[in-house]
CSV table of C-alpha atoms in Angstrom, one decimal:
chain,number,residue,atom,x,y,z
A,23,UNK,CA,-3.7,3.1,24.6
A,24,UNK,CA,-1.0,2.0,27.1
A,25,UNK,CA,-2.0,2.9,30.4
A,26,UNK,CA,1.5,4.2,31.4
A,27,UNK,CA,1.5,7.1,28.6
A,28,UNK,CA,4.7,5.0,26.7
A,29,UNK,CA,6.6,7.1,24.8
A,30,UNK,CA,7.9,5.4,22.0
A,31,UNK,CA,11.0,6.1,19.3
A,32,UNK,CA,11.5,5.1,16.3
A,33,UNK,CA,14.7,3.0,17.3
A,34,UNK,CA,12.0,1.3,20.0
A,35,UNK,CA,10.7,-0.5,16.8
A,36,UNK,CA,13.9,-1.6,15.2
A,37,UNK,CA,14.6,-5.2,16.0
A,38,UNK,CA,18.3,-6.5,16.6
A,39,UNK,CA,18.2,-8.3,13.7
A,40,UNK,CA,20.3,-7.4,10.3
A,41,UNK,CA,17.8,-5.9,7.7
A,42,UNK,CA,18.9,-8.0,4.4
A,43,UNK,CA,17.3,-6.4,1.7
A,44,UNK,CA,19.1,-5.4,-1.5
A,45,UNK,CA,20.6,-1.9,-1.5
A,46,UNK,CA,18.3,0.7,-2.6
A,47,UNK,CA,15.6,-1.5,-2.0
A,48,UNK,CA,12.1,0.6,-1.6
A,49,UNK,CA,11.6,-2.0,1.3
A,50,UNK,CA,13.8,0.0,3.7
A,51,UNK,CA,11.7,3.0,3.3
A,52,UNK,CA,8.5,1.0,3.7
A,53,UNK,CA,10.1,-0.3,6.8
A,54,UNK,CA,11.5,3.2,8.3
A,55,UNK,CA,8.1,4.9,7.9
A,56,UNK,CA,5.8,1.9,9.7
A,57,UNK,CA,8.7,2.4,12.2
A,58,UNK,CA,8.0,6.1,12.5
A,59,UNK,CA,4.7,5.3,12.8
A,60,UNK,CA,4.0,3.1,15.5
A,61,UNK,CA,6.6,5.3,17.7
A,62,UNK,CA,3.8,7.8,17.6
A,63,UNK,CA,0.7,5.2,18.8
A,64,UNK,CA,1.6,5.4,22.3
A,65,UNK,CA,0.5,2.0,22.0
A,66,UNK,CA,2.3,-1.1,24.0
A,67,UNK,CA,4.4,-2.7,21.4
A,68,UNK,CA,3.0,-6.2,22.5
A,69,UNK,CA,-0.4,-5.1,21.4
A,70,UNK,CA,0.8,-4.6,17.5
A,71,UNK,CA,1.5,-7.8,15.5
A,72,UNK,CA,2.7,-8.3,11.6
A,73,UNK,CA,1.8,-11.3,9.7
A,74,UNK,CA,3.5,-11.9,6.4
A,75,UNK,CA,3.9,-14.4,3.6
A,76,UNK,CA,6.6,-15.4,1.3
A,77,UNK,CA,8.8,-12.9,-0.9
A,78,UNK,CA,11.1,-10.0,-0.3
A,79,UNK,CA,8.4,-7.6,1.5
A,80,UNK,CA,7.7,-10.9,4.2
A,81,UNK,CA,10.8,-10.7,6.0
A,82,UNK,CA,9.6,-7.7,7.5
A,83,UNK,CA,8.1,-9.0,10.4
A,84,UNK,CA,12.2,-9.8,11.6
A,85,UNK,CA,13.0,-6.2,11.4
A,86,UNK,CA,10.1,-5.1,14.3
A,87,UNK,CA,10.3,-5.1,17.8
A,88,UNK,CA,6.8,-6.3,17.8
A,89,UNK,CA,5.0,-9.6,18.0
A,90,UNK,CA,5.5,-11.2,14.2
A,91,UNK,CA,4.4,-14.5,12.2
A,92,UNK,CA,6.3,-15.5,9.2
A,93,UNK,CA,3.4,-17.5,7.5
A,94,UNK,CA,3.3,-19.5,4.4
A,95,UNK,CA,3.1,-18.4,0.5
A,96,UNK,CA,-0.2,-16.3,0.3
A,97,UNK,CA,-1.3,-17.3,3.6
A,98,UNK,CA,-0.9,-14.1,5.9
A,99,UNK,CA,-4.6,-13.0,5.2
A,100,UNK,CA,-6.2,-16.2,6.8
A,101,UNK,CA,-3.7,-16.1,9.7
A,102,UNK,CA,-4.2,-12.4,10.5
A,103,UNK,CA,-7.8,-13.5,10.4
A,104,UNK,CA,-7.6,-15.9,13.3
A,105,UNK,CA,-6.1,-13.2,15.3
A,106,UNK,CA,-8.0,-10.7,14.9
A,107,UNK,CA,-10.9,-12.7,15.6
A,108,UNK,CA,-9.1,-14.5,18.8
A,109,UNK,CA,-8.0,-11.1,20.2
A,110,UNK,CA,-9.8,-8.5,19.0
A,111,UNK,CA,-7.4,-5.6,21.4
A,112,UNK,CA,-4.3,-6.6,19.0
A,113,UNK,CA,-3.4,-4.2,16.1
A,114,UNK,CA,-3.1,-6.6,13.3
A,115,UNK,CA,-1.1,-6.2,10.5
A,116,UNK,CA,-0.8,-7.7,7.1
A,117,UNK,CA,2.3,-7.5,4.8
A,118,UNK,CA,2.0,-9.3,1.3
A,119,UNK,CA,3.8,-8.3,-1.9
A,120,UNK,CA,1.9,-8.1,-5.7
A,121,UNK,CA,3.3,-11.8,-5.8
A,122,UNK,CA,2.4,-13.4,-2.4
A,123,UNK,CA,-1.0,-11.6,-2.1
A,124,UNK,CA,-2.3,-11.6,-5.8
A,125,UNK,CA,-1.5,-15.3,-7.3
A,126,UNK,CA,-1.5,-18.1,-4.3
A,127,UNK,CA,-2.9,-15.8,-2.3
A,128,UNK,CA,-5.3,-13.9,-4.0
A,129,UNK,CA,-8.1,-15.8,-3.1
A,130,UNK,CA,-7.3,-15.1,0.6
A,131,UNK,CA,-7.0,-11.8,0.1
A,132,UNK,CA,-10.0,-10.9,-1.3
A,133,UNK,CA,-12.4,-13.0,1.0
A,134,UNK,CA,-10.5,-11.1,3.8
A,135,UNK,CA,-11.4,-7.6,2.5
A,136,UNK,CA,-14.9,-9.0,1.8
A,137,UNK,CA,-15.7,-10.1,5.3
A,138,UNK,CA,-13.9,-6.9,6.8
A,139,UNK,CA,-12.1,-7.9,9.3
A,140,UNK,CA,-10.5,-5.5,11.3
A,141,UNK,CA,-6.5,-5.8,10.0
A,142,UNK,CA,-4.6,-3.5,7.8
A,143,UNK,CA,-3.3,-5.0,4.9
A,144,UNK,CA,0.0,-3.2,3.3
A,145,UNK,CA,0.8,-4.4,-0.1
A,146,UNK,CA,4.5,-3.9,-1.6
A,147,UNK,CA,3.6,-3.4,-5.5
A,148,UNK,CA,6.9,-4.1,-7.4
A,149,UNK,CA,5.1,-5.5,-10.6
A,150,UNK,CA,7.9,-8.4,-9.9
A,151,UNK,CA,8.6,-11.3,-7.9
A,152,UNK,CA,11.9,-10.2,-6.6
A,153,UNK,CA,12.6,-12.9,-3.8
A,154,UNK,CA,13.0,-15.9,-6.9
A,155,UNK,CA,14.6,-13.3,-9.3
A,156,UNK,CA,12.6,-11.7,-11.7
A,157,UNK,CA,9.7,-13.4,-12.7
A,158,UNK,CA,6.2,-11.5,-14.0
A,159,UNK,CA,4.2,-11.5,-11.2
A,160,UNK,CA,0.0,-10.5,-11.3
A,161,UNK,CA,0.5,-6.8,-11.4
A,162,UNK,CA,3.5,-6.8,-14.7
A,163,UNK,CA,2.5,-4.7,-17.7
A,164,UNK,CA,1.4,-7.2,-20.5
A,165,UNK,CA,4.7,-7.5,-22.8
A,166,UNK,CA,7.0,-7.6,-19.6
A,167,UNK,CA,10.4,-9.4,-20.5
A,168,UNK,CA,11.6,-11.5,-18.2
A,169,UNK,CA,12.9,-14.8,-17.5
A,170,UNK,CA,9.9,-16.4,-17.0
A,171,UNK,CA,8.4,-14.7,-20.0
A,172,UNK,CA,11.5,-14.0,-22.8
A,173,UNK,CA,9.1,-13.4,-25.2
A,174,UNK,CA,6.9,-11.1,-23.5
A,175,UNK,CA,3.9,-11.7,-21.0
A,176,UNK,CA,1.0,-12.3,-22.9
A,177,UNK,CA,-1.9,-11.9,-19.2
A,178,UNK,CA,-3.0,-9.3,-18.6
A,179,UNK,CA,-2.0,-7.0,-14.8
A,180,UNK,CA,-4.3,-7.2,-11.9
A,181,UNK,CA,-5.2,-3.3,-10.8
A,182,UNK,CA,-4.9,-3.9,-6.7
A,183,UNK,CA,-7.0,-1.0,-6.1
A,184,UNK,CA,-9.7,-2.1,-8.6
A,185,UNK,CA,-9.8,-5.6,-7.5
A,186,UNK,CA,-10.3,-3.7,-3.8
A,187,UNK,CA,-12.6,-1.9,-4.4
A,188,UNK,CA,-14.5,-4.8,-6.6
A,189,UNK,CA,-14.5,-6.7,-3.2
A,190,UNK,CA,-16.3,-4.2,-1.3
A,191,UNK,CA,-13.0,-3.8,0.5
A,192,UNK,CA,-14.2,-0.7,3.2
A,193,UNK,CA,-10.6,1.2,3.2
A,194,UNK,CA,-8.7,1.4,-0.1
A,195,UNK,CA,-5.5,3.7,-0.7
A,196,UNK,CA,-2.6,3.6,-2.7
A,197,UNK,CA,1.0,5.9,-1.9
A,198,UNK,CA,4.8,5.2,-3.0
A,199,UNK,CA,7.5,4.3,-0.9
A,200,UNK,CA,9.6,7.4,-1.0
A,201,UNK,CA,7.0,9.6,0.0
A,202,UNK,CA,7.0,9.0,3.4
A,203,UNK,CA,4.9,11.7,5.0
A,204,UNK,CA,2.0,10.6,2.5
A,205,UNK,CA,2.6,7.1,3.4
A,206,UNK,CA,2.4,8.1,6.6
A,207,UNK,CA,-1.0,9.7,6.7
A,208,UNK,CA,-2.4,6.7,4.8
A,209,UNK,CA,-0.5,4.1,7.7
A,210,UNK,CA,-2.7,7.1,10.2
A,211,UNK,CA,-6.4,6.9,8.2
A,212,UNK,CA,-6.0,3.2,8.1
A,213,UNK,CA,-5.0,2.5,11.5
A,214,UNK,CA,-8.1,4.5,12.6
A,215,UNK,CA,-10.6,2.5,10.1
A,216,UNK,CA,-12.6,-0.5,11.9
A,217,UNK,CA,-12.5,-3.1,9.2
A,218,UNK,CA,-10.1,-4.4,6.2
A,219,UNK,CA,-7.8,-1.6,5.1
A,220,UNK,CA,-5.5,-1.7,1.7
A,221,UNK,CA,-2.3,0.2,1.3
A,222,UNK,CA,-1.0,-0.6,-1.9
A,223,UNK,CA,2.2,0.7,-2.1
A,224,UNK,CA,4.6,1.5,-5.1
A,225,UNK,CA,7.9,0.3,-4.4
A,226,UNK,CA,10.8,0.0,-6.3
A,227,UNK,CA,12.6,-3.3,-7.3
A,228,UNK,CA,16.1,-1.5,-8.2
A,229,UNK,CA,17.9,-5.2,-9.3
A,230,UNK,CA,14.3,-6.3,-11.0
A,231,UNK,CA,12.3,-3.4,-12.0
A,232,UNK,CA,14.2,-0.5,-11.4
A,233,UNK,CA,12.4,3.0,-12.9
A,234,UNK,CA,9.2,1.0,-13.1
A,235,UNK,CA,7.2,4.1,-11.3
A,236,UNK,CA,9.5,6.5,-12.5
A,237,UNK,CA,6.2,7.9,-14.4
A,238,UNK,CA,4.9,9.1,-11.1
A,239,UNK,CA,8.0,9.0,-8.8
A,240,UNK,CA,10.6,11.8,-10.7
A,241,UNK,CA,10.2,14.8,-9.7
A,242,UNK,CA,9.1,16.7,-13.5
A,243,UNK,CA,6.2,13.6,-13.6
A,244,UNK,CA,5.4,13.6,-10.2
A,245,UNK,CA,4.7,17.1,-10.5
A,246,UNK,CA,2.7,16.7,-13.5
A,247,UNK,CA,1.1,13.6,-13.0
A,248,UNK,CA,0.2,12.8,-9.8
A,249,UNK,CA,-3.0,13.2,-8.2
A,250,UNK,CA,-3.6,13.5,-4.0
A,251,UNK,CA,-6.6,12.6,-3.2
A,252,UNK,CA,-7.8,14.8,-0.2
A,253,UNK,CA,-11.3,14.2,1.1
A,254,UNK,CA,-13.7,17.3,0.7
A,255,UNK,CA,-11.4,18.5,-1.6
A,256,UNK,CA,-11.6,19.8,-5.8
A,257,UNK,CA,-9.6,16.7,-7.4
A,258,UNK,CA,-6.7,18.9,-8.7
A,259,UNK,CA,-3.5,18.4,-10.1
A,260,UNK,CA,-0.3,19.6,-11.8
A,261,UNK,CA,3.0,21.7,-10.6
A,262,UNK,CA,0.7,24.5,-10.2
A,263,UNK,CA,-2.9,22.8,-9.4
A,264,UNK,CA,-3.4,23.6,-13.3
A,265,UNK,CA,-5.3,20.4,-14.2
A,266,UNK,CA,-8.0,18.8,-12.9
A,267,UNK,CA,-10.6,16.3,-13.0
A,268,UNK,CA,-14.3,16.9,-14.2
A,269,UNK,CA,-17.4,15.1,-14.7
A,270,UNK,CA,-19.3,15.6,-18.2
A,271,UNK,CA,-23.0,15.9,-19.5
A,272,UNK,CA,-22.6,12.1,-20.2
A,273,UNK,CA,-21.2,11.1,-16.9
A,274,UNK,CA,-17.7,10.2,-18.1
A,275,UNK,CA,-14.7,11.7,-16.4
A,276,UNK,CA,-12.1,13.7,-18.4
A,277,UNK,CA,-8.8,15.0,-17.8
A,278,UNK,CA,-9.2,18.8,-18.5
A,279,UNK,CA,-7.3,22.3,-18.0
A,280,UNK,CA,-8.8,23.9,-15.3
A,281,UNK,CA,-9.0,27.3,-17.0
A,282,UNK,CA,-11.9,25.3,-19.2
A,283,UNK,CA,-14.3,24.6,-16.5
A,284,UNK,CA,-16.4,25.6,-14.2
A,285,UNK,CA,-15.7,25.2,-10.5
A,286,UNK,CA,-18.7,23.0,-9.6
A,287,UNK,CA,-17.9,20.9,-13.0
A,288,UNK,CA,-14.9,19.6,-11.1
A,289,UNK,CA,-14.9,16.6,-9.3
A,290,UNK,CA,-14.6,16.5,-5.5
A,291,UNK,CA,-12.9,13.9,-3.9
A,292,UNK,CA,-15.1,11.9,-1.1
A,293,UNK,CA,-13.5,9.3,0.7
A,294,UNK,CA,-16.4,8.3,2.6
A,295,UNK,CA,-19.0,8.0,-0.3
A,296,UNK,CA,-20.9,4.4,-0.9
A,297,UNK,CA,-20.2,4.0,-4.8
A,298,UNK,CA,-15.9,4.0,-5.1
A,299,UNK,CA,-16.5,5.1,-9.0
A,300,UNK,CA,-16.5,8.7,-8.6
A,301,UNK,CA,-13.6,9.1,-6.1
């Protein structure tokens, strides 16, 4: 906390540089609400710094009036490492994409989120490299068309969450560009957490991948189909709360009607239990 009481605006965390991203990008969401964000820290903006790697999420670091390293392919992990460890009163950020943090980097990534060091980690999920033009990248649906693969990608998608969660990563949550308040809360919860936090976050490549959420993003499926996660809290879902998600006699969860259950046979979400494998 500063020890003047700094007030901070948004605009206090734009930098003077040009943001060159494609238009409609989900990037310049990404980049309003961490913005937004940090205005509310009261925090010097000296005491926050953004590492990246390569790709179209990794120029990011230019559009912040904050301390900033534009690191090598895969790389930011290791870096933000160092600093964290070197100056343990800086706020250390990570910003990788599906493609910089989960082929050359991946290794980096995990070992990071293994040893838990304190840095949040924001991962732009496109399921494409958009920075060399369309490529499959580690999180594309198998059968993805694309240059690199005209006849269809035959490996099969890394699940960032699972692959968290599998490295005893100590702060895992996922949200979606446009939903900004959301994303927000997560950028909060994270900031708070001592140790390795993961934001993956759905964002749409409109030139690449356009629609590629659109299962979860519209407003019909969003309503239908997505699922909030609040701790303490009955894992619910549907335009009306209609649906939820229960545990049966044999331990496996189901997708039921929440007319069909009892209230203590639904699931309730715990975000601070041990074992990730029952929410």
């Amino acid at each position: 906390m500063s020890d003047t009481a700094t007030r901070y605006e948004r605009s206090d965390f734009q930098s003077d540089q040009e943001v060159r991203w494609c238009p409609g990008c989900g990037d310049y969401t990404i980049l309003a609400s961490v913005q937004t964000f940090l205005s509310t820290l009261d925090i010097d903006r000296d005491k926050h710094v953004f590492v990246s790697g390569i790709g179209c999420s990794s120029r990011f670091p230019y559009y912040l009036a904050t301390y900033g390293i534009h690191s090598v392919h895969g790389r930011a992990p290791a870096i933000a490492s160092g600093l964290a460890a070197a100056n343990p009163d800086l706020n250390v950020w990570v910003i990788t994409g599906d493609g910089d943090g989960l082929s050359i980097g991946g290794n980096h990534l995990i070992h990071a989120m293994r040893r838990n060091v304190n840095m949040n980690i924001l991962m732009f999920n496109n399921q494409i490299y958009g920075l060399t033009k369309g490529q499959y990248s580690p999180t594309s649906e198998v059968g993805k068309r694309t240059k690199s693969s005209p006849m269809g990608s035959i490996d099969y998608p890394f699940n960032p969450i699972s692959l968290a969660l599998g490295a005893e990563a100590t702060f895992v949550a996922r949200t979606i560009d446009m939903d900004r308040p959301h994303t927000a809360r997560m950028l909060q919860a994270a900031f708070e957490h001592r140790g390795s936090s993961l934001i993956e976050i759905y964002q749409n490549c409109n030139v690449f991948n356009d629609g590629q959420f659109d299962d979860v993003t519209k407003k019909q499926a969003r309503d239908e189909m997505m699922i909030n996660l609040e701790h303490g809290e009955p894992v619910t879902f549907g335009a009306e709360g209609q649906r939820a998600v229960a545990m049966g006699l044999d331990g496996q969860l189901r997708l039921v009607e929440r007319s069909d259950v009892a209230d203590e046979e639904i699931l309730v979400h715990d975000a601070h239990r041990h074992d990730p494998s029952l929410a």
